[in-house]
Amino acid sequence: MDDTQSCIEKCSQPIQVAQNFIGQELQSYQDRLQRCAMDCSDKIRDKVGPKSSDAEVSRYRGEMESCVVACGDKHIALVPAMMKRIKDVLEEQQKKK
């Protein structure tokens, strides 16, 4: 029974390493995207004053949307590199079998 348990643990270790790595990569990606969007929000918040007109608020809303879209575009461009890192780790784990 101990041999079976040991075998299961040994066989599942590469999968656990891969799952942890993928989770970390996705969390890092999400954190970076969120920080970018927060930076957009901060920039707009610095512009908006208590006496901002409706036209200014509308313009700021458009600036905010453009900034967030730019964040999305920038981070979409990061996906291929992230996928390569994930693929490399999965291949490395495959070789350890």
Coordinates of C-alpha atoms in Angstrom, one line a residue:
M1 CA 0.0 0.0 0.0
D2 CA 2.8 2.4 0.8
D3 CA 4.5 1.7 -2.5
T4 CA 1.2 2.5 -4.3
Q5 CA 0.9 5.8 -2.4
S6 CA 4.5 6.7 -3.1
C7 CA 4.0 5.9 -6.8
I8 CA 0.9 8.1 -6.9
E9 CA 2.7 11.0 -5.2
K10 CA 5.7 10.7 -7.5
C11 CA 3.5 10.6 -10.6
S12 CA 1.4 13.5 -9.6
Q13 CA 4.3 15.8 -8.6
P14 CA 5.0 17.0 -12.2
I15 CA 1.3 17.7 -12.7
Q16 CA 1.2 19.7 -9.4
V17 CA 4.3 21.7 -10.5
A18 CA 2.7 22.5 -13.8
Q19 CA -0.6 23.4 -12.2
N20 CA 1.1 25.7 -9.8
F21 CA 3.1 27.4 -12.5
I22 CA 0.1 27.9 -14.7
G23 CA -1.8 29.4 -11.8
Q24 CA 1.0 31.8 -11.0
E25 CA 1.3 32.9 -14.6
L26 CA -2.4 33.5 -14.9
Q27 CA -2.5 35.4 -11.5
S28 CA 0.5 37.5 -12.5
Y29 CA -1.2 38.3 -15.9
Q30 CA -4.4 39.3 -14.2
D31 CA -2.6 41.4 -11.6
R32 CA -0.7 43.3 -14.3
L33 CA -3.9 43.9 -16.3
Q34 CA -5.6 45.1 -13.1
R35 CA -2.7 47.4 -12.2
C36 CA -2.8 48.9 -15.7
A37 CA -6.6 49.6 -15.4
M38 CA -6.1 51.1 -12.0
D39 CA -3.4 53.4 -13.4
C40 CA -6.0 54.5 -16.0
S41 CA -8.5 55.2 -13.2
D42 CA -5.9 57.1 -11.2
K43 CA -5.0 59.3 -14.2
I44 CA -8.6 60.2 -14.8
R45 CA -9.4 60.7 -11.1
D46 CA -6.6 63.3 -11.0
K47 CA -8.2 65.2 -13.8
V48 CA -11.8 65.2 -12.5
G49 CA -12.6 68.0 -10.1
P50 CA -15.6 68.9 -8.1
K51 CA -16.6 71.5 -10.7
S52 CA -16.0 69.4 -13.8
S53 CA -18.7 70.0 -16.3
D54 CA -20.8 67.2 -17.9
A55 CA -18.8 67.7 -21.1
E56 CA -15.5 67.2 -19.2
V57 CA -16.8 64.2 -17.4
S58 CA -17.9 62.7 -20.7
R59 CA -14.5 63.4 -22.2
Y60 CA -12.8 61.8 -19.2
R61 CA -15.0 58.8 -19.5
G62 CA -13.9 58.4 -23.1
E63 CA -10.2 58.8 -22.1
M64 CA -10.8 56.1 -19.4
E65 CA -12.3 53.7 -21.9
S66 CA -9.5 54.3 -24.4
C67 CA -6.9 53.8 -21.7
V68 CA -8.4 50.5 -20.5
V69 CA -8.8 49.3 -24.1
A70 CA -5.0 50.1 -24.6
C71 CA -4.3 48.1 -21.5
G72 CA -6.2 45.2 -22.9
D73 CA -4.4 45.4 -26.2
K74 CA -1.1 45.6 -24.6
H75 CA -1.8 42.6 -22.4
I76 CA -3.2 40.6 -25.3
A77 CA 0.1 41.0 -26.9
L78 CA 1.7 39.4 -23.9
V79 CA -0.3 36.2 -24.2
P80 CA 2.0 34.4 -26.8
A81 CA 5.1 34.9 -24.5
M82 CA 3.1 33.6 -21.5
M83 CA 1.9 30.6 -23.5
K84 CA 5.5 29.8 -24.5
R85 CA 6.6 29.9 -20.9
I86 CA 3.7 27.6 -19.9
K87 CA 4.5 25.2 -22.9
D88 CA 8.2 25.1 -21.9
V89 CA 7.3 24.2 -18.3
L90 CA 4.9 21.5 -19.5
E91 CA 7.5 20.1 -21.8
E92 CA 10.1 20.1 -19.1
Q93 CA 7.7 18.3 -16.8
Q94 CA 6.9 15.8 -19.5
K95 CA 10.6 15.0 -19.9
K96 CA 10.9 14.3 -16.1
K97 CA 8.4 11.4 -16.4

